[in-house]
PDB file of C-alpha atoms in Angstrom:
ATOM      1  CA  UNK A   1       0.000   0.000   0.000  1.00 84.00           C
ATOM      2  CA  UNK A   2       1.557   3.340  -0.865  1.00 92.00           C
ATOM      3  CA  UNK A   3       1.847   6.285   1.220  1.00 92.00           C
ATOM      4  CA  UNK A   4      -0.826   8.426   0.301  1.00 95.00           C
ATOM      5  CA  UNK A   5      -3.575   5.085  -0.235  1.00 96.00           C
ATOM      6  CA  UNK A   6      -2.496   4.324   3.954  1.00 96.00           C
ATOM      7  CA  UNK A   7      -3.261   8.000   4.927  1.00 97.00           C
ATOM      8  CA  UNK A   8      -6.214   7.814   3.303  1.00 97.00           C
ATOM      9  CA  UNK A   9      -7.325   4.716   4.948  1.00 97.00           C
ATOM     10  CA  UNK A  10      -6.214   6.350   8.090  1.00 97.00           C
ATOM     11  CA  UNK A  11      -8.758   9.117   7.760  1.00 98.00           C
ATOM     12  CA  UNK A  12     -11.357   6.976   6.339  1.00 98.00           C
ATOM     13  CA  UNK A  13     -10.960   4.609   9.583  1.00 98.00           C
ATOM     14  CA  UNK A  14     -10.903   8.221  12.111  1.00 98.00           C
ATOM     15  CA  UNK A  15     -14.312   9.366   9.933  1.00 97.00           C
ATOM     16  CA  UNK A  16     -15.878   6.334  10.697  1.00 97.00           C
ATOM     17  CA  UNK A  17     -14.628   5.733  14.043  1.00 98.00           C
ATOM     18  CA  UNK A  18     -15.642   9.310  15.274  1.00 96.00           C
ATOM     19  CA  UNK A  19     -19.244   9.253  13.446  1.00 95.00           C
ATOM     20  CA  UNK A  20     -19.896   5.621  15.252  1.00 96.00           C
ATOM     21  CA  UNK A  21     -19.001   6.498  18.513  1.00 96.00           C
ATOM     22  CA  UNK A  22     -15.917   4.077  18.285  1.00 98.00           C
ATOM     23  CA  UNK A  23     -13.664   5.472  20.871  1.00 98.00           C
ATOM     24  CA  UNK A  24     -11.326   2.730  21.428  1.00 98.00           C
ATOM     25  CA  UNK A  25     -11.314   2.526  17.625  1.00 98.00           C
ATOM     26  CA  UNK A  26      -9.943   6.057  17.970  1.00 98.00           C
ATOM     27  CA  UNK A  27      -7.240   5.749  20.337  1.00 98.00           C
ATOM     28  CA  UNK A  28      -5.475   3.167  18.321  1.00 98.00           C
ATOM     29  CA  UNK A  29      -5.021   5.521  15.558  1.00 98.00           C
ATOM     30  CA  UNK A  30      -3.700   8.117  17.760  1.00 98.00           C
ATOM     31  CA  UNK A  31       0.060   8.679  18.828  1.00 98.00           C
ATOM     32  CA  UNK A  32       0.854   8.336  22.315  1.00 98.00           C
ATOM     33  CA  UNK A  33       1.702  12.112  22.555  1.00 98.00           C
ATOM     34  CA  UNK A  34      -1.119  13.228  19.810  1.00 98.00           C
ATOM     35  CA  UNK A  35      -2.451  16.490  20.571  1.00 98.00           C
ATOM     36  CA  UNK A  36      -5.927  18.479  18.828  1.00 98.00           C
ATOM     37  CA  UNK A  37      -5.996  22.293  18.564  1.00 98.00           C
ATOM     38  CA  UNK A  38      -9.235  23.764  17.823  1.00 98.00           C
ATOM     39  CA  UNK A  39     -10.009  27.544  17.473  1.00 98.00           C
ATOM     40  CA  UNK A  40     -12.808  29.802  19.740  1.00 97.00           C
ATOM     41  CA  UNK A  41     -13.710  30.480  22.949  1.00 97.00           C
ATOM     42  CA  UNK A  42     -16.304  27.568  23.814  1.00 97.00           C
ATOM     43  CA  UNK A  43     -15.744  24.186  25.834  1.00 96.00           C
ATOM     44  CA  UNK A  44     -14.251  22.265  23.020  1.00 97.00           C
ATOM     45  CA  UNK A  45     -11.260  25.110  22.232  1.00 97.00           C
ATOM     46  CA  UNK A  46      -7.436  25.096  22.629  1.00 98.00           C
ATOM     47  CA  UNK A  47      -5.564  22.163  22.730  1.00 98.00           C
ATOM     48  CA  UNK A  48      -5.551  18.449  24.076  1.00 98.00           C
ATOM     49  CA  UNK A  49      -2.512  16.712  24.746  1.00 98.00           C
ATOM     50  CA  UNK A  50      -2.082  13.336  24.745  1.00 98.00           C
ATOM     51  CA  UNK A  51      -3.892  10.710  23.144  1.00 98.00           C
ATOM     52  CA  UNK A  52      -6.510  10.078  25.644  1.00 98.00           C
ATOM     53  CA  UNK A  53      -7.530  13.864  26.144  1.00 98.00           C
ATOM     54  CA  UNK A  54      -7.743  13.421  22.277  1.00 98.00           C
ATOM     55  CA  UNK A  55     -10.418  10.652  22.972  1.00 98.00           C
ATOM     56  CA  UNK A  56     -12.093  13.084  25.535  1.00 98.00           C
ATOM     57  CA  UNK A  57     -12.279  15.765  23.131  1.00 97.00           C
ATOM     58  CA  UNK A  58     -14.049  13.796  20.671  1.00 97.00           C
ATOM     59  CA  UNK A  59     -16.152  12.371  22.886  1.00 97.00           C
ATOM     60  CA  UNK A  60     -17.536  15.585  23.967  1.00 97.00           C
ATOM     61  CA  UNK A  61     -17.722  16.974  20.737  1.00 96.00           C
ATOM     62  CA  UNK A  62     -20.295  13.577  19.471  1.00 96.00           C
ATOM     63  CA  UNK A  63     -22.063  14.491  22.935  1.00 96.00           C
ATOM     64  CA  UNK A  64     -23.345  17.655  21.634  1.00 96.00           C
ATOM     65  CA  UNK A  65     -25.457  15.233  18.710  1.00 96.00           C
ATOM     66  CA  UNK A  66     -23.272  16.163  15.446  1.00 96.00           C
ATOM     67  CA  UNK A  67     -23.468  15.039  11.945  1.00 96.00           C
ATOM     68  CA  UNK A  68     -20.316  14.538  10.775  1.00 96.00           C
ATOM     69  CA  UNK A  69     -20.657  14.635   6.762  1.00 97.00           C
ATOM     70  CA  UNK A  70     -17.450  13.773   5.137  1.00 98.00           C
ATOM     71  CA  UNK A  71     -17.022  15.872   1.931  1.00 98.00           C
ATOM     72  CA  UNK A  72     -13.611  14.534   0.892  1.00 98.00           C
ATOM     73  CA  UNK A  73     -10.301  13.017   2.254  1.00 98.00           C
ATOM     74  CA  UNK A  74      -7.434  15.397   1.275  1.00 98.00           C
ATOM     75  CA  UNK A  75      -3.871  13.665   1.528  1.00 97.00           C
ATOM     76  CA  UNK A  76      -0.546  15.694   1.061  1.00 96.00           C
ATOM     77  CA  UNK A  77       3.185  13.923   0.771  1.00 93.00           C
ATOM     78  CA  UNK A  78       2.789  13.235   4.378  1.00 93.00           C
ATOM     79  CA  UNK A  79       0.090  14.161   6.183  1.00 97.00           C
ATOM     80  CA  UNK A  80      -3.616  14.131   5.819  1.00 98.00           C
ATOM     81  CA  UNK A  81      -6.925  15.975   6.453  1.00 98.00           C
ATOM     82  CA  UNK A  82     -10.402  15.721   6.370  1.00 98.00           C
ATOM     83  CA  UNK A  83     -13.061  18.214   4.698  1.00 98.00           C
ATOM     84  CA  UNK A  84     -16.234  18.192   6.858  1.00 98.00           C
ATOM     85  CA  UNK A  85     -19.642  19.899   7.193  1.00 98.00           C
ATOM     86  CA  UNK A  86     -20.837  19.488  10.294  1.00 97.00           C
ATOM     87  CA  UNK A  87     -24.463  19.873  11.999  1.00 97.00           C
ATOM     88  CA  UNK A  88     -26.392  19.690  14.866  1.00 97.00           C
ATOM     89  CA  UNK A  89     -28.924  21.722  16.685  1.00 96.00           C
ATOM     90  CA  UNK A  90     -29.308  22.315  20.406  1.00 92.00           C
ATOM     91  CA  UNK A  91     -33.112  23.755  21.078  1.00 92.00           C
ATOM     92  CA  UNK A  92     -32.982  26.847  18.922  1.00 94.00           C
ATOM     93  CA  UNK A  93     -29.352  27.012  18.641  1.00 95.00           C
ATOM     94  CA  UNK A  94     -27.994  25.477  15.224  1.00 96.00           C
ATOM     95  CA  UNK A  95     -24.687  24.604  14.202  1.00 97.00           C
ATOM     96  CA  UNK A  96     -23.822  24.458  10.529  1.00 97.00           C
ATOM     97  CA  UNK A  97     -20.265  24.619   9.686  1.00 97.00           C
ATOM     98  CA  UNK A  98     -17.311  23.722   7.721  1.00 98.00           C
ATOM     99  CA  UNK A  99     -13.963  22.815   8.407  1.00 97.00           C
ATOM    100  CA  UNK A 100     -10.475  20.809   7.420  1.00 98.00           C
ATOM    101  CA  UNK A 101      -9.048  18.709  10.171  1.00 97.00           C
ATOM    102  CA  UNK A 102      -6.073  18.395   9.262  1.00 98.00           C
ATOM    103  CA  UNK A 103      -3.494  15.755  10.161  1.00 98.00           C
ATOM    104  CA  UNK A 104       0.100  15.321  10.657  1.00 98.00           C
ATOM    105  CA  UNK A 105       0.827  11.935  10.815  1.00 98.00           C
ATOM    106  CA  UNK A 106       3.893   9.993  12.370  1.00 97.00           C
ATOM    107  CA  UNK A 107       5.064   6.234  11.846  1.00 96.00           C
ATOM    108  CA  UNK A 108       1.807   5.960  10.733  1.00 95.00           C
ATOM    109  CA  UNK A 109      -0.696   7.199  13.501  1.00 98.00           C
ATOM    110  CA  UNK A 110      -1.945  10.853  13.991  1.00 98.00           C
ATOM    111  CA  UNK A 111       0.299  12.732  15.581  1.00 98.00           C
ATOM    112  CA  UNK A 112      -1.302  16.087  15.657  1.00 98.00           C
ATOM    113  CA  UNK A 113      -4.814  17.438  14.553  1.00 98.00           C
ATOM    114  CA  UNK A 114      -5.712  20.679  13.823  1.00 98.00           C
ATOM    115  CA  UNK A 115      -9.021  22.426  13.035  1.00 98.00           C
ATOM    116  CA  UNK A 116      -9.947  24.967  10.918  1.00 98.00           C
ATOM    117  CA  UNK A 117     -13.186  26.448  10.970  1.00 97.00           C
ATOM    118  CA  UNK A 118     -15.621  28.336   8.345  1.00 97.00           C
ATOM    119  CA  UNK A 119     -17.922  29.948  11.479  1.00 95.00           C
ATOM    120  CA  UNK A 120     -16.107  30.270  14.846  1.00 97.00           C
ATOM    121  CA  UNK A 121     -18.323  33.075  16.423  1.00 96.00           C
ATOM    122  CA  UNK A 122     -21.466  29.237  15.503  1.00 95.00           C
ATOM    123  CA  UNK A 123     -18.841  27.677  16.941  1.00 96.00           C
ATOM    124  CA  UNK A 124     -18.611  29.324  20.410  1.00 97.00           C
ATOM    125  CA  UNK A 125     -22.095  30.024  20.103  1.00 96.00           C
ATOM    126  CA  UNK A 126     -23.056  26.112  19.932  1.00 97.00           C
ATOM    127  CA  UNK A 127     -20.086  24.733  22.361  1.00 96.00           C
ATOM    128  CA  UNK A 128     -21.609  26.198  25.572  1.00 92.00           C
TER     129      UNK A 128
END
């Protein structure tokens, strides 16, 4: 399997593990040191270190009742990303947003994930 086909499989798996609820499924694509930055002011924001915080994070991100729509897989010479629209809605709050997760990879597993966000003021509104 070439480079770019096993980062792609590796974001395929984290899609499906993270819209499933798979947490354990998660944590075995994660580094032992992997770390997730995302942007705002809300209870998901700034960064989790370490591959079980990683877990956490996603765990209370799926709490909130997301649909994680996968638009398209994006893989560079050594990293990867995901394009995503995600939404949910929380009584007459709605969430409706876009983003790349994008992630560096190492040996592998995800090392580091960062998000970037098309609404981060729906964001912070939602994440409360």
């Amino acid at each position: 399997m070439s480079q770019y086909e096993a980062a792609y499989q590796l974001g395929k798996k984290f899609h499906v593990f993270l819209a499933a609820g798979d947490w354990d499924g998660i944590r075995t694509l994660l580094a032992d040191d992997a770390t997730w930055t995302l942007p705002g002011d809300n209870t998901i924001s700034g960064t989790a270190e370490g591959a079980d915080a990683v877990v956490e994070r996603a765990k209370k991100i799926a709490s909130y009742g997301l649909n994680f729509e996968l638009l398209h897989i994006l893989v560079s010479r050594e990293n990867m990303a995901l394009s995503l629209h995600n939404t949910a809605r929380r009584g007459e709050v709605r969430l409706d947003e876009y983003l790349s997760t994008v992630c560096r990879l190492r040996d592998g597993k995800i090392a580091s994930i960062e998000t970037y966000l098309s609404d981060v003021p729906g964001m912070n509104a939602f994440f409360v």
